[in-house]
PDB file of C-alpha atoms in Angstrom:
ATOM      1  CA  ASP A   1     -42.254-140.367-100.203  1.00 61.00           C
ATOM      2  CA  LYS A   2     -45.156-138.715-101.517  1.00 59.00           C
ATOM      3  CA  SER A   3     -43.079-134.945-100.633  1.00 58.00           C
ATOM      4  CA  SER A   4     -40.444-135.906-102.866  1.00 65.00           C
ATOM      5  CA  VAL A   5     -42.086-135.227-105.956  1.00 63.00           C
ATOM      6  CA  TRP A   6     -43.480-131.607-104.502  1.00 67.00           C
ATOM      7  CA  TYR A   7     -42.669-128.897-106.632  1.00 70.00           C
ATOM      8  CA  LYS A   8     -42.412-125.306-105.091  1.00 74.00           C
ATOM      9  CA  ASP A   9     -45.447-123.983-104.308  1.00 78.00           C
ATOM     10  CA  GLN A  10     -46.722-127.227-102.308  1.00 84.00           C
ATOM     11  CA  HIS A  11     -42.795-127.432-100.420  1.00 86.00           C
ATOM     12  CA  TYR A  12     -43.246-123.942 -99.531  1.00 89.00           C
ATOM     13  CA  VAL A  13     -46.535-123.997 -98.198  1.00 90.00           C
ATOM     14  CA  TRP A  14     -45.422-127.342 -95.875  1.00 91.00           C
ATOM     15  CA  ILE A  15     -42.645-125.076 -94.411  1.00 93.00           C
ATOM     16  CA  ARG A  16     -45.058-121.875 -93.910  1.00 95.00           C
ATOM     17  CA  ASN A  17     -47.390-124.958 -92.051  1.00 95.00           C
ATOM     18  CA  CYS A  18     -45.031-125.960 -89.906  1.00 93.00           C
ATOM     19  CA  PHE A  19     -43.913-122.449 -88.600  1.00 95.00           C
ATOM     20  CA  ARG A  20     -46.687-121.517 -87.966  1.00 95.00           C
ATOM     21  CA  LEU A  21     -47.223-124.864 -85.789  1.00 92.00           C
ATOM     22  CA  PHE A  22     -44.429-123.895 -83.897  1.00 92.00           C
ATOM     23  CA  GLY A  23     -46.822-120.002 -83.623  1.00 92.00           C
ATOM     24  CA  CYS A  24     -44.790-117.554 -86.173  1.00 94.00           C
ATOM     25  CA  ASP A  25     -46.797-115.193 -88.230  1.00 94.00           C
ATOM     26  CA  SER A  26     -46.248-116.574 -91.673  1.00 92.00           C
ATOM     27  CA  ILE A  27     -47.093-115.950 -95.082  1.00 89.00           C
ATOM     28  CA  TYR A  28     -45.919-118.023 -98.629  1.00 87.00           C
ATOM     29  CA  SER A  29     -43.939-115.158-100.597  1.00 79.00           C
ATOM     30  CA  GLY A  30     -43.972-116.714-103.939  1.00 68.00           C
ATOM     31  CA  SER A  31     -41.097-118.619-105.513  1.00 58.00           C
ATOM     32  CA  SER A  32     -39.011-117.113-107.626  1.00 53.00           C
ATOM     33  CA  GLY A  33     -40.407-114.036-109.982  1.00 51.00           C
ATOM     34  CA  MET A  34     -41.889-112.498-107.457  1.00 58.00           C
ATOM     35  CA  LEU A  35     -41.651-109.202-105.372  1.00 56.00           C
ATOM     36  CA  MET A  36     -40.328-110.649-102.551  1.00 68.00           C
ATOM     37  CA  ARG A  37     -36.499-112.309-102.714  1.00 74.00           C
ATOM     38  CA  ALA A  38     -37.800-114.665 -99.689  1.00 83.00           C
ATOM     39  CA  ASP A  39     -40.126-118.197-100.831  1.00 88.00           C
ATOM     40  CA  VAL A  40     -41.403-117.741 -96.683  1.00 92.00           C
ATOM     41  CA  SER A  41     -41.728-115.087 -95.029  1.00 90.00           C
ATOM     42  CA  ILE A  42     -42.070-114.756 -90.965  1.00 93.00           C
ATOM     43  CA  THR A  43     -42.542-111.500 -88.787  1.00 91.00           C
ATOM     44  CA  LYS A  44     -43.244-112.279 -85.649  1.00 92.00           C
ATOM     45  CA  PRO A  45     -41.806-113.299 -83.109  1.00 93.00           C
ATOM     46  CA  PHE A  46     -38.900-112.819 -84.933  1.00 93.00           C
ATOM     47  CA  ILE A  47     -38.024-111.836 -88.478  1.00 92.00           C
ATOM     48  CA  ALA A  48     -37.359-114.208 -91.364  1.00 92.00           C
ATOM     49  CA  GLY A  49     -36.606-114.812 -94.793  1.00 91.00           C
ATOM     50  CA  ILE A  50     -36.496-118.128 -95.854  1.00 93.00           C
ATOM     51  CA  LYS A  51     -35.103-119.550 -98.792  1.00 92.00           C
ATOM     52  CA  ALA A  52     -36.234-123.168-100.038  1.00 90.00           C
ATOM     53  CA  LYS A  53     -35.456-125.864-102.083  1.00 88.00           C
ATOM     54  CA  SER A  54     -38.013-127.926-102.679  1.00 83.00           C
ATOM     55  CA  PRO A  55     -37.431-132.088-103.860  1.00 78.00           C
ATOM     56  CA  THR A  56     -37.455-131.072-107.593  1.00 73.00           C
ATOM     57  CA  GLU A  57     -35.737-128.269-107.770  1.00 77.00           C
ATOM     58  CA  ASN A  58     -32.104-129.278-107.528  1.00 70.00           C
ATOM     59  CA  ARG A  59     -33.067-132.553-105.596  1.00 73.00           C
ATOM     60  CA  GLY A  60     -33.807-130.029-103.081  1.00 74.00           C
ATOM     61  CA  SER A  61     -30.127-128.377-102.807  1.00 84.00           C
ATOM     62  CA  VAL A  62     -29.143-126.020-100.549  1.00 91.00           C
ATOM     63  CA  THR A  63     -26.214-125.055-101.941  1.00 88.00           C
ATOM     64  CA  SER A  64     -24.014-121.774-102.089  1.00 89.00           C
ATOM     65  CA  LYS A  65     -26.166-119.476-103.925  1.00 90.00           C
ATOM     66  CA  ALA A  66     -29.313-120.769-101.446  1.00 90.00           C
ATOM     67  CA  ILE A  67     -27.344-119.131 -98.497  1.00 91.00           C
ATOM     68  CA  ARG A  68     -26.821-116.263-100.285  1.00 91.00           C
ATOM     69  CA  GLN A  69     -30.327-115.638-101.811  1.00 90.00           C
ATOM     70  CA  ALA A  70     -31.531-116.685 -97.902  1.00 91.00           C
ATOM     71  CA  ASN A  71     -29.137-113.528 -96.475  1.00 91.00           C
ATOM     72  CA  HIS A  72     -30.656-111.162 -99.049  1.00 90.00           C
ATOM     73  CA  ALA A  73     -34.501-112.406 -98.290  1.00 89.00           C
ATOM     74  CA  LYS A  74     -33.549-111.164 -94.521  1.00 90.00           C
ATOM     75  CA  LEU A  75     -31.978-107.850 -95.371  1.00 88.00           C
ATOM     76  CA  GLN A  76     -35.159-107.139 -97.461  1.00 87.00           C
ATOM     77  CA  LEU A  77     -37.758-108.561 -95.250  1.00 85.00           C
ATOM     78  CA  SER A  78     -36.029-106.647 -92.229  1.00 84.00           C
ATOM     79  CA  ALA A  79     -36.327-103.696 -94.186  1.00 83.00           C
ATOM     80  CA  LEU A  80     -39.729-103.615 -95.467  1.00 82.00           C
ATOM     81  CA  HIS A  81     -41.056-104.173 -92.075  1.00 77.00           C
ATOM     82  CA  LYS A  82     -39.006-101.218 -90.365  1.00 73.00           C
ATOM     83  CA  LYS A  83     -37.999-103.528 -87.743  1.00 61.00           C
ATOM     84  CA  GLU A  84     -34.111-103.799 -88.137  1.00 61.00           C
ATOM     85  CA  LYS A  85     -33.862-103.874 -84.205  1.00 70.00           C
ATOM     86  CA  GLU A  86     -35.660-106.736 -83.766  1.00 78.00           C
ATOM     87  CA  PRO A  87     -34.129-110.507 -83.613  1.00 87.00           C
ATOM     88  CA  SER A  88     -33.598-111.524 -87.029  1.00 89.00           C
ATOM     89  CA  VAL A  89     -32.473-114.626 -89.227  1.00 92.00           C
ATOM     90  CA  ALA A  90     -31.981-116.044 -92.496  1.00 93.00           C
ATOM     91  CA  ILE A  91     -33.173-119.126 -93.035  1.00 95.00           C
ATOM     92  CA  ALA A  92     -32.462-121.990 -95.820  1.00 94.00           C
ATOM     93  CA  ILE A  93     -34.205-124.790 -96.231  1.00 94.00           C
ATOM     94  CA  GLY A  94     -33.689-128.241 -98.299  1.00 92.00           C
ATOM     95  CA  ARG A  95     -33.726-132.341 -98.906  1.00 89.00           C
ATOM     96  CA  ARG A  96     -30.277-132.080 -99.058  1.00 90.00           C
ATOM     97  CA  ILE A  97     -27.457-129.394 -97.487  1.00 93.00           C
ATOM     98  CA  THR A  98     -24.507-129.476 -99.421  1.00 92.00           C
ATOM     99  CA  PRO A  99     -20.562-129.207 -97.809  1.00 93.00           C
ATOM    100  CA  GLN A 100     -20.173-125.677 -99.774  1.00 93.00           C
ATOM    101  CA  ALA A 101     -23.208-124.579 -98.406  1.00 92.00           C
ATOM    102  CA  ILE A 102     -21.888-125.244 -94.842  1.00 93.00           C
ATOM    103  CA  ASN A 103     -18.576-123.416 -95.901  1.00 92.00           C
ATOM    104  CA  GLU A 104     -19.843-120.855 -97.652  1.00 90.00           C
ATOM    105  CA  GLU A 105     -22.360-119.761 -94.512  1.00 91.00           C
ATOM    106  CA  LYS A 106     -19.051-120.724 -91.963  1.00 92.00           C
ATOM    107  CA  ASN A 107     -16.062-118.809 -93.302  1.00 91.00           C
ATOM    108  CA  VAL A 108     -18.449-116.108 -95.427  1.00 89.00           C
ATOM    109  CA  PHE A 109     -21.355-115.371 -93.585  1.00 89.00           C
ATOM    110  CA  ARG A 110     -20.651-115.849 -90.010  1.00 86.00           C
ATOM    111  CA  PRO A 111     -17.840-114.017 -89.850  1.00 83.00           C
ATOM    112  CA  ASN A 112     -19.168-110.729 -91.216  1.00 84.00           C
ATOM    113  CA  ASN A 113     -21.805-111.075 -88.604  1.00 84.00           C
ATOM    114  CA  GLN A 114     -24.872-112.262 -91.098  1.00 88.00           C
ATOM    115  CA  PRO A 115     -25.276-115.832 -90.166  1.00 90.00           C
ATOM    116  CA  VAL A 116     -27.469-118.405 -91.691  1.00 93.00           C
ATOM    117  CA  LEU A 117     -29.206-121.086 -90.194  1.00 95.00           C
ATOM    118  CA  ILE A 118     -29.766-123.919 -92.321  1.00 95.00           C
ATOM    119  CA  ILE A 119     -31.968-127.089 -91.811  1.00 95.00           C
ATOM    120  CA  SER A 120     -33.111-129.835 -93.581  1.00 93.00           C
ATOM    121  CA  ASP A 121     -36.391-130.871 -94.295  1.00 92.00           C
ATOM    122  CA  ARG A 122     -36.224-133.854 -92.224  1.00 90.00           C
ATOM    123  CA  ALA A 123     -35.322-131.532 -88.830  1.00 92.00           C
ATOM    124  CA  LEU A 124     -38.147-129.509 -89.571  1.00 93.00           C
ATOM    125  CA  PHE A 125     -40.021-132.112 -89.761  1.00 92.00           C
ATOM    126  CA  TYR A 126     -39.337-133.106 -86.685  1.00 91.00           C
ATOM    127  CA  LEU A 127     -39.870-130.086 -85.532  1.00 90.00           C
ATOM    128  CA  SER A 128     -42.610-129.659 -86.584  1.00 90.00           C
ATOM    129  CA  LEU A 129     -43.819-133.224 -84.740  1.00 89.00           C
ATOM    130  CA  LYS A 130     -41.774-132.464 -81.453  1.00 85.00           C
ATOM    131  CA  LEU A 131     -42.799-128.530 -80.790  1.00 81.00           C
ATOM    132  CA  PRO A 132     -46.801-128.273 -80.845  1.00 76.00           C
ATOM    133  CA  PHE A 133     -46.499-130.339 -77.265  1.00 78.00           C
ATOM    134  CA  LEU A 134     -43.547-128.591 -75.583  1.00 78.00           C
ATOM    135  CA  ASN A 135     -44.450-125.135 -72.994  1.00 76.00           C
ATOM    136  CA  LEU A 136     -42.509-123.836 -75.619  1.00 82.00           C
ATOM    137  CA  SER A 137     -42.234-119.350 -75.738  1.00 86.00           C
ATOM    138  CA  ALA A 138     -42.441-116.967 -78.261  1.00 90.00           C
ATOM    139  CA  LYS A 139     -38.933-115.600 -76.778  1.00 90.00           C
ATOM    140  CA  GLU A 140     -37.843-119.719 -76.964  1.00 89.00           C
ATOM    141  CA  ILE A 141     -38.949-120.259 -80.353  1.00 91.00           C
ATOM    142  CA  THR A 142     -37.261-117.188 -81.247  1.00 92.00           C
ATOM    143  CA  THR A 143     -34.093-117.792 -79.302  1.00 90.00           C
ATOM    144  CA  LEU A 144     -34.188-121.805 -81.115  1.00 91.00           C
ATOM    145  CA  PHE A 145     -33.601-120.214 -84.519  1.00 93.00           C
ATOM    146  CA  THR A 146     -31.899-116.711 -84.066  1.00 92.00           C
ATOM    147  CA  GLU A 147     -29.381-117.779 -81.743  1.00 90.00           C
ATOM    148  CA  ASN A 148     -28.333-121.285 -83.750  1.00 90.00           C
ATOM    149  CA  GLU A 149     -25.790-120.455 -87.046  1.00 90.00           C
ATOM    150  CA  GLY A 150     -24.421-122.968 -90.134  1.00 93.00           C
ATOM    151  CA  HIS A 151     -25.809-126.626 -89.975  1.00 94.00           C
ATOM    152  CA  LEU A 152     -28.545-127.009 -87.523  1.00 94.00           C
ATOM    153  CA  THR A 153     -28.080-130.286 -86.740  1.00 89.00           C
ATOM    154  CA  SER A 154     -29.207-133.206 -84.563  1.00 87.00           C
ATOM    155  CA  THR A 155     -26.723-132.477 -81.958  1.00 89.00           C
ATOM    156  CA  ASN A 156     -27.810-128.705 -81.908  1.00 88.00           C
ATOM    157  CA  LEU A 157     -31.281-129.618 -81.556  1.00 88.00           C
ATOM    158  CA  LEU A 158     -30.156-131.966 -78.610  1.00 87.00           C
ATOM    159  CA  SER A 159     -27.808-129.171 -76.646  1.00 87.00           C
ATOM    160  CA  PHE A 160     -31.442-126.456 -77.209  1.00 86.00           C
ATOM    161  CA  PHE A 161     -33.325-129.450 -75.945  1.00 83.00           C
ATOM    162  CA  GLU A 162     -31.729-129.856 -72.730  1.00 84.00           C
ATOM    163  CA  GLY A 163     -30.537-126.540 -71.818  1.00 80.00           C
ATOM    164  CA  MET A 164     -34.448-125.260 -71.731  1.00 76.00           C
ATOM    165  CA  THR A 165     -35.186-128.767 -69.796  1.00 74.00           C
ATOM    166  CA  LYS A 166     -32.336-127.536 -67.401  1.00 67.00           C
ATOM    167  CA  ILE A 167     -34.002-124.462 -66.443  1.00 60.00           C
ATOM    168  CA  GLY A 168     -37.307-125.561 -65.847  1.00 59.00           C
ATOM    169  CA  HIS A 169     -38.671-124.547 -69.080  1.00 56.00           C
ATOM    170  CA  LEU A 170     -39.204-127.645 -71.401  1.00 53.00           C
ATOM    171  CA  GLN A 171     -42.077-129.918 -69.881  1.00 52.00           C
ATOM    172  CA  ASP A 172     -44.319-132.115 -72.041  1.00 49.00           C
ATOM    173  CA  LYS A 173     -47.689-131.389 -72.428  1.00 45.00           C
ATOM    174  CA  GLU A 174     -49.731-133.993 -70.895  1.00 44.00           C
TER     175      GLU A 174
END
């Protein structure tokens, strides 16, 4: 697995490119020490501050610290783009999701109306393979990323896809 030795820049560019595949305006904002808290920023069709953990950075583990950093990144990006009313989300992405990160999001951020979407690299890879072949609108992409909270599991994804199928919005492109 060549991606297991990716450094920050390689990993962040891959994440940016995945979101571009989904139709998002996505930029690589830089690693720590840069002017932005977000490693990857999304400005359309929703606002997202993404904190990513590369495979060589703490074994790619999303920790409680990453949850706090993702939330700060979202707030900074929303203020910078003056889009506080736009749908927005804090996202933390990495190889491994620690139980402490899940608990921090669930018990601290979510009750304070600041949920963080936690995505594993594996789930992002799956979405990058699946989503380009589906007829999802910008609104449906926004729903997928802004109306889920906590750890994005296969169960969450199946529910989303089943919901889209039931309302007739999800059909594979030929």
